[in-house]
Amino acid sequence: MTTLSPAPAPAAAPEEPGAIAPLVARLGRAGRRLRGADLARPWVLDTALVAVVFLMFCLPDLLHGGVVDADGPRRFRLAFTRLPLAAMLAAQAALVLPLLWRRRRPAPAFAAVAAVFVLQWAVGAALHADVALFIALYSLALHGRPRQLLWACAVMTAELALVAVRVSVVVSVADALFFLLSTATAALTLGLVIRIRRAQLAALRDRAARLETERDQRSRLAAAAERARVAREMHDIVGHHLSVVITLADAGACATAGAAAESGRGAEALRLIGGTGRQALGELRRVLGVLRDTDAPPAGPQLSPQPGLADLDALCHGVRAAGLDVVYRTAGKAEALDEGVQLTVYRIVQEAVTNTLKHAGAGTRVDLAIDIGADRLGIQVRGGRRHDGQGLLGMRERVALYGGHLSAGPAPGGGWTVAATLELGPREGAA
């Protein structure tokens, strides 16, 4: 005969951690609302605490006549003194009311409660409202100065020793001291733990605020660097071509000024080209100045051409057409340079010859030399007059990116020389 055994009861499904997440979230929101209300009206929480202490510890003594009634055991009647109702109410008020300023003035509140506690036990009265002493000690540990805890602990120990002696007819002094000091230690430890936790949270919030500020500062610095890069590129590209246009227009106007009368309209057109070019160049410089200093981030993608050493021939041809006598030579393997180095060399040469064209004018001789070595590249532009302004600053910034240096000053035989050196070591290889 076959017997069927009962099926085993299904195991209880473990409680999912996600089930208590909403409860924790609600408790967190309630705690934040409570802290916000407490910051707005701190007296409400202090008053509520006094009311709770009165209902839980003072009211039972008022209704039953104290810790020990008249019909209790004889040894309790000998150990404790029964206070009249008015005296009991006054003692309770003196113990509980100082808790109203336990957070604003924790040390005076503790001193007031401790003084009433000593007077009460000096006459042998025992009240449940004595719990106010432990609340005051907790508040002092949480809100008071750390050095105030030393004398508070000494006062607390002396008062608890007095209580232990007064109740020695009921319980041994050692047992009474152990219980009382353990309660005081718990109140003190709880206050210190909460204080340390609040300090840690405040430090974390401060660190988060500093990190956010540093992130914003890095973003602003990156935006400022990008604006400076865009301004430098626009200055190098547009400024050069406008300078060439202005020079060509002025030269054309001078060439046609003495021609026949029918060429007067062409001369006037060239003069208008020169004037318009000068106006555009001035407005461009003002816009670039704003772009360098503004706090607004650049909008839209930043696109710019990337010329190299192969474009220097076209650059020299353009400035020769404008009237400069450019002598250009290159030594070394230009094809071995990366695009970043070639762009830097092109912009430095472009700025130097543009400044020469702008300050020295047509007919000026310019000697341009580029020497490419194994780990160093040299640039020398000789001719023209003094270079200054944003152009020289832009050249210094470009040279600094490659660990080099730039010098600008009078040439020994006259004119002005711009010399730059770029390091072509690990920087170029990394690029």
C-alpha positions as CSV (number, residue, x, y, z in Angstrom):
1,M,0.0,0.0,0.0
2,T,1.4,3.3,-1.0
3,T,1.1,6.3,1.3
4,L,1.3,9.8,0.2
5,S,3.3,12.1,2.3
6,P,2.1,15.7,2.6
7,A,3.8,18.2,0.3
8,P,6.3,20.3,2.1
9,A,5.1,23.8,2.8
10,P,6.6,26.4,0.4
11,A,9.4,28.4,1.9
12,A,8.6,32.0,2.7
13,A,9.7,34.3,0.0
14,P,12.4,36.6,1.2
15,E,11.4,40.2,1.6
16,E,12.6,42.2,-1.4
17,P,14.9,45.1,-0.6
18,G,12.9,47.3,-2.9
19,A,9.8,46.9,-0.8
20,I,11.2,49.1,1.9
21,A,12.6,51.7,-0.4
22,P,9.4,53.7,-0.6
23,L,9.2,53.7,3.2
24,V,12.7,55.0,3.5
25,A,12.0,57.7,0.9
26,R,8.9,58.8,2.8
27,L,10.8,58.9,6.1
28,G,13.5,60.9,4.4
29,R,11.0,63.4,3.0
30,A,9.3,63.7,6.4
31,G,12.6,64.3,8.1
32,R,13.5,67.1,5.6
33,R,10.1,68.7,6.1
34,L,10.6,68.5,9.9
35,R,14.0,70.1,9.7
36,G,12.7,72.8,7.5
37,A,9.9,73.6,9.9
38,D,12.3,73.5,12.8
39,L,14.6,76.0,11.1
40,A,11.6,78.3,10.5
41,R,10.2,78.0,14.0
42,P,12.7,76.4,16.5
43,W,10.6,77.2,19.5
44,V,7.9,74.8,18.4
45,L,10.1,71.7,18.8
46,D,11.4,72.9,22.2
47,T,7.9,73.5,23.4
48,A,6.8,70.2,22.2
49,L,9.6,68.5,24.1
50,V,8.7,70.2,27.3
51,A,5.1,69.2,26.8
52,V,6.0,65.5,26.2
53,V,8.3,65.5,29.3
54,F,5.5,67.0,31.4
55,L,2.9,64.5,30.2
56,M,5.2,61.4,30.6
57,F,7.2,62.2,33.7
58,C,5.6,65.1,35.6
59,L,1.9,64.3,35.4
60,P,2.2,60.8,37.0
61,D,3.9,62.3,40.0
62,L,1.2,64.9,40.4
63,L,-1.5,62.3,40.2
64,H,0.1,59.7,42.5
65,G,2.0,62.0,44.9
66,G,5.5,61.3,43.8
67,V,7.8,58.3,43.2
68,V,6.8,56.7,46.5
69,D,3.3,57.1,48.0
70,A,2.4,57.1,51.7
71,D,1.4,53.5,51.7
72,G,4.7,52.1,50.2
73,P,7.3,50.1,52.0
74,R,8.9,51.6,55.0
75,R,12.4,51.6,53.6
76,F,11.3,53.6,50.6
77,R,9.6,56.1,52.9
78,L,12.8,56.5,54.8
79,A,14.9,56.9,51.7
80,F,12.7,59.5,49.9
81,T,10.9,62.6,51.1
82,R,7.3,63.2,50.0
83,L,6.9,66.8,48.7
84,P,3.7,68.8,49.0
85,L,1.8,69.3,45.7
86,A,2.8,73.0,45.3
87,A,6.5,72.2,46.1
88,M,6.4,69.3,43.7
89,L,4.9,71.4,40.9
90,A,7.5,74.1,41.5
91,A,10.4,71.6,41.4
92,Q,9.1,70.0,38.2
93,A,8.7,73.4,36.6
94,A,12.3,74.4,37.6
95,L,13.6,71.1,36.1
96,V,11.6,71.1,32.9
97,L,11.3,74.8,31.8
98,P,15.1,75.3,31.2
99,L,14.8,72.8,28.4
100,L,13.1,75.5,26.4
101,W,16.5,77.1,25.7
102,R,18.5,73.9,25.7
103,R,19.6,74.5,22.0
104,R,20.1,78.2,22.1
105,R,21.9,78.3,25.5
106,P,22.8,74.7,26.3
107,A,25.3,75.4,29.1
108,P,23.0,77.8,31.1
109,A,20.2,75.3,30.6
110,F,22.3,72.4,32.0
111,A,23.5,74.5,34.9
112,A,19.9,75.5,35.9
113,V,18.7,71.9,35.7
114,A,21.7,70.7,37.7
115,A,21.2,73.3,40.4
116,V,17.6,72.3,40.9
117,F,18.5,68.6,40.8
118,V,21.0,69.2,43.7
119,L,18.5,71.1,45.8
120,Q,15.8,68.5,45.2
121,W,18.0,65.5,46.2
122,A,19.5,67.5,49.1
123,V,16.0,67.3,50.8
124,G,15.6,63.7,49.7
125,A,12.9,64.2,47.1
126,A,12.8,61.9,44.1
127,L,10.9,62.9,40.9
128,H,10.4,61.3,37.5
129,A,11.1,64.8,36.1
130,D,14.8,64.2,36.9
131,V,15.1,62.9,33.4
132,A,15.5,66.5,32.4
133,L,19.1,66.4,33.7
134,F,20.0,63.7,31.1
135,I,18.2,65.6,28.4
136,A,20.2,68.7,29.3
137,L,23.4,66.7,29.2
138,Y,22.5,65.3,25.7
139,S,21.7,68.9,24.5
140,L,25.0,70.2,25.8
141,A,27.0,67.4,24.0
142,L,25.1,68.2,20.8
143,H,24.9,72.0,20.7
144,G,27.4,73.2,23.3
145,R,31.2,73.9,23.1
146,P,33.4,70.8,23.6
147,R,35.3,72.3,26.5
148,Q,32.1,72.8,28.4
149,L,31.6,69.1,28.5
150,L,34.5,68.7,31.0
151,W,32.9,70.6,33.8
152,A,29.5,69.3,32.9
153,C,30.7,65.7,33.2
154,A,32.3,66.5,36.6
155,V,29.1,68.1,37.9
156,M,27.1,65.2,36.6
157,T,29.3,62.6,38.3
158,A,29.1,64.5,41.6
159,E,25.4,64.7,41.5
160,L,24.9,61.1,40.6
161,A,27.2,60.1,43.4
162,L,24.9,62.1,45.8
163,V,21.9,60.2,44.5
164,A,23.6,56.9,44.9
165,V,24.3,57.7,48.5
166,R,20.7,58.8,49.2
167,V,19.3,55.6,47.8
168,S,21.9,53.3,49.5
169,V,19.1,52.1,51.9
170,V,17.3,50.7,48.9
171,V,20.1,49.5,46.6
172,S,23.8,49.3,46.9
173,V,25.9,52.4,46.0
174,A,27.8,50.5,43.3
175,D,24.7,49.3,41.6
176,A,23.1,52.7,41.8
177,L,26.3,54.4,40.4
178,F,26.5,51.8,37.6
179,F,22.9,52.4,36.5
180,L,23.1,56.2,36.7
181,L,26.5,56.6,35.1
182,S,25.5,54.3,32.3
183,T,22.4,56.4,31.6
184,A,24.5,59.6,31.6
185,T,27.1,58.0,29.4
186,A,24.4,57.0,26.9
187,A,23.0,60.5,26.8
188,L,26.5,62.0,26.3
189,T,27.4,59.5,23.6
190,L,24.2,60.0,21.7
191,G,24.7,63.7,21.6
192,L,28.3,63.4,20.5
193,V,27.5,60.8,17.8
194,I,24.7,63.0,16.3
195,R,27.0,66.0,16.5
196,I,29.8,64.2,14.6
197,R,27.4,62.9,12.0
198,R,26.0,66.4,11.4
199,A,29.6,67.7,11.0
200,Q,30.4,65.0,8.5
201,L,27.3,65.8,6.5
202,A,28.1,69.5,6.5
203,A,31.6,68.8,5.3
204,L,30.3,66.6,2.5
205,R,27.8,69.3,1.5
206,D,30.6,71.9,1.5
207,R,32.9,69.7,-0.5
208,A,30.1,69.0,-3.1
209,A,29.5,72.8,-3.3
210,R,33.3,73.4,-3.8
211,L,33.5,70.7,-6.5
212,E,30.5,72.2,-8.3
213,T,32.1,75.7,-8.2
214,E,35.4,74.2,-9.5
215,R,33.6,72.5,-12.3
216,D,31.9,75.7,-13.3
217,Q,35.2,77.5,-13.1
218,R,36.9,74.9,-15.3
219,S,34.0,75.2,-17.8
220,R,34.4,79.0,-17.9
221,L,38.2,78.7,-18.3
222,A,37.7,76.2,-21.2
223,A,35.2,78.6,-22.8
224,A,37.5,81.5,-22.4
225,A,40.4,79.5,-23.9
226,E,38.2,78.5,-26.9
227,R,37.1,82.1,-27.4
228,A,40.7,83.3,-27.3
229,R,41.6,80.6,-29.9
230,V,38.8,81.6,-32.2
231,A,39.7,85.3,-31.8
232,R,43.4,84.5,-32.7
233,E,42.4,82.5,-35.7
234,M,40.0,85.2,-37.0
235,H,42.7,87.8,-36.4
236,D,45.3,85.7,-38.4
237,I,42.9,84.8,-41.3
238,V,40.7,87.8,-41.8
239,G,43.2,90.5,-40.7
240,H,45.9,89.3,-43.1
241,H,43.6,89.3,-46.1
242,L,42.0,92.7,-45.2
243,S,45.5,94.2,-44.9
244,V,46.4,92.9,-48.3
245,V,43.2,94.2,-49.8
246,I,43.7,97.7,-48.3
247,T,47.3,97.9,-49.6
248,L,46.3,96.8,-53.1
249,A,43.4,99.3,-53.2
250,D,45.7,102.2,-52.1
251,A,48.3,101.2,-54.6
252,G,45.7,101.0,-57.4
253,A,44.2,104.4,-56.4
254,C,47.7,106.0,-56.6
255,A,48.4,104.4,-59.9
256,T,45.2,105.6,-61.5
257,A,45.2,109.1,-60.0
258,G,47.2,110.6,-62.8
259,A,45.6,108.7,-65.7
260,A,43.0,110.1,-68.1
261,A,39.7,111.5,-67.0
262,E,37.8,108.5,-68.0
263,S,39.7,106.5,-65.4
264,G,38.4,108.7,-62.6
265,R,35.6,106.3,-61.8
266,G,38.0,103.4,-61.4
267,A,40.2,105.4,-59.0
268,E,37.2,106.4,-56.9
269,A,36.1,102.7,-56.8
270,L,39.6,101.8,-55.5
271,R,39.4,104.5,-52.9
272,L,36.1,103.2,-51.8
273,I,37.6,99.7,-51.5
274,G,40.4,101.0,-49.3
275,G,38.0,102.9,-47.1
276,T,35.6,100.0,-46.8
277,G,38.5,97.7,-46.0
278,R,39.8,100.0,-43.3
279,Q,36.4,100.2,-41.7
280,A,35.9,96.4,-41.8
281,L,39.3,95.9,-40.3
282,G,38.5,98.3,-37.4
283,E,35.2,96.7,-36.7
284,L,36.8,93.3,-36.9
285,R,39.3,94.3,-34.2
286,R,36.5,95.7,-32.0
287,V,34.5,92.4,-32.3
288,L,37.6,90.3,-31.5
289,G,38.2,92.4,-28.4
290,V,34.7,91.7,-27.2
291,L,35.1,88.0,-28.1
292,R,38.3,87.8,-25.9
293,D,36.6,89.4,-22.9
294,T,33.0,88.3,-22.9
295,D,31.6,85.7,-20.5
296,A,29.1,84.3,-23.0
297,P,30.1,80.9,-24.4
298,P,30.7,80.7,-28.1
299,A,27.7,79.5,-30.0
300,G,27.8,77.0,-32.8
301,P,30.6,74.9,-34.2
302,Q,34.0,76.5,-34.6
303,L,35.4,75.8,-38.1
304,S,38.7,77.2,-39.3
305,P,41.1,76.3,-42.2
306,Q,44.3,74.5,-41.4
307,P,47.0,75.8,-43.7
308,G,50.6,74.4,-43.6
309,L,54.1,75.0,-44.8
310,A,53.0,74.3,-48.4
311,D,50.7,77.3,-48.2
312,L,53.6,79.7,-47.4
313,D,54.4,80.1,-51.2
314,A,50.9,81.4,-51.8
315,L,51.2,83.7,-48.7
316,C,54.4,85.2,-50.0
317,H,53.0,85.6,-53.5
318,G,50.0,87.5,-52.0
319,V,52.2,89.9,-50.0
320,R,54.5,90.4,-53.0
321,A,51.6,91.5,-55.0
322,A,50.8,94.0,-52.3
323,G,54.3,95.5,-52.6
324,L,56.6,93.6,-50.2
325,D,59.8,92.2,-51.4
326,V,59.8,88.8,-49.7
327,V,62.8,86.4,-49.8
328,Y,61.8,83.0,-48.5
329,R,63.9,79.9,-47.8
330,T,63.3,76.7,-46.1
331,A,65.8,74.1,-44.8
332,G,64.9,70.7,-43.6
333,K,62.1,68.1,-44.1
334,A,58.8,70.0,-44.0
335,E,56.8,66.9,-44.8
336,A,57.9,65.3,-41.5
337,L,56.1,67.9,-39.4
338,D,52.6,67.2,-38.2
339,E,49.7,69.5,-39.0
340,G,49.7,71.3,-35.6
341,V,53.3,72.4,-36.0
342,Q,52.8,73.5,-39.6
343,L,49.7,75.5,-38.7
344,T,51.7,77.2,-35.9
345,V,54.5,78.1,-38.3
346,Y,52.1,79.4,-40.9
347,R,50.3,81.6,-38.4
348,I,53.5,83.1,-37.0
349,V,54.8,83.9,-40.5
350,Q,51.4,85.3,-41.6
351,E,51.2,87.6,-38.5
352,A,54.8,88.8,-39.0
353,V,54.5,89.7,-42.7
354,T,51.1,91.2,-42.1
355,N,52.5,93.5,-39.5
356,T,55.3,94.4,-41.8
357,L,52.9,95.2,-44.5
358,K,50.8,97.2,-42.2
359,H,53.5,99.2,-40.4
360,A,56.3,99.4,-43.0
361,G,54.3,99.6,-46.3
362,A,55.1,98.6,-49.8
363,G,58.6,98.3,-51.0
364,T,60.0,96.9,-47.8
365,R,62.3,93.9,-48.0
366,V,61.4,90.9,-45.8
367,D,63.8,88.0,-45.2
368,L,61.9,84.8,-44.2
369,A,63.9,81.8,-43.1
370,I,62.6,78.4,-41.7
371,D,65.1,75.9,-40.4
372,I,63.7,72.4,-39.5
373,G,66.0,70.3,-37.4
374,A,65.7,66.9,-35.7
375,D,64.2,68.2,-32.5
376,R,63.8,72.0,-33.1
377,L,62.3,74.4,-35.6
378,G,63.5,77.9,-36.1
379,I,61.6,80.8,-37.7
380,Q,63.1,84.2,-38.5
381,V,61.3,87.1,-40.1
382,R,63.4,90.2,-40.6
383,G,62.2,93.5,-42.0
384,G,59.7,96.2,-41.3
385,R,59.1,98.1,-38.1
386,R,58.1,97.4,-34.5
387,H,55.4,94.7,-33.9
388,D,53.0,95.1,-31.1
389,G,49.4,94.5,-30.0
390,Q,47.4,91.3,-30.0
391,G,49.4,89.9,-33.0
392,L,52.6,89.6,-31.0
393,L,50.7,88.1,-28.0
394,G,49.1,85.5,-30.3
395,M,52.5,84.5,-31.6
396,R,53.8,84.1,-28.1
397,E,50.8,81.9,-27.2
398,R,51.3,79.7,-30.2
399,V,55.1,79.2,-29.5
400,A,54.4,78.4,-25.8
401,L,52.2,75.5,-26.9
402,Y,55.3,73.8,-28.2
403,G,57.6,74.6,-25.3
404,G,59.5,77.2,-27.4
405,H,60.2,80.9,-27.1
406,L,59.7,84.0,-29.2
407,S,61.8,87.2,-29.4
408,A,61.0,90.4,-31.2
409,G,63.3,93.4,-31.4
410,P,65.4,95.7,-33.7
411,A,67.6,94.0,-36.2
412,P,71.4,94.8,-36.2
413,G,71.3,96.2,-39.7
414,G,68.0,98.1,-39.3
415,G,64.4,97.0,-39.4
416,W,62.7,94.6,-37.0
417,T,63.3,90.9,-36.4
418,V,60.9,88.3,-35.1
419,A,62.5,85.0,-34.2
420,A,60.7,81.9,-32.8
421,T,61.9,78.5,-31.8
422,L,59.6,75.4,-31.5
423,E,60.5,72.2,-29.8
424,L,59.9,69.1,-31.9
425,G,60.5,66.4,-29.4
426,P,57.8,64.3,-27.6
427,R,55.2,67.1,-28.1
428,E,55.2,66.7,-31.9
429,G,55.3,63.0,-31.7
430,A,52.3,63.0,-29.3
431,A,50.4,65.3,-31.6
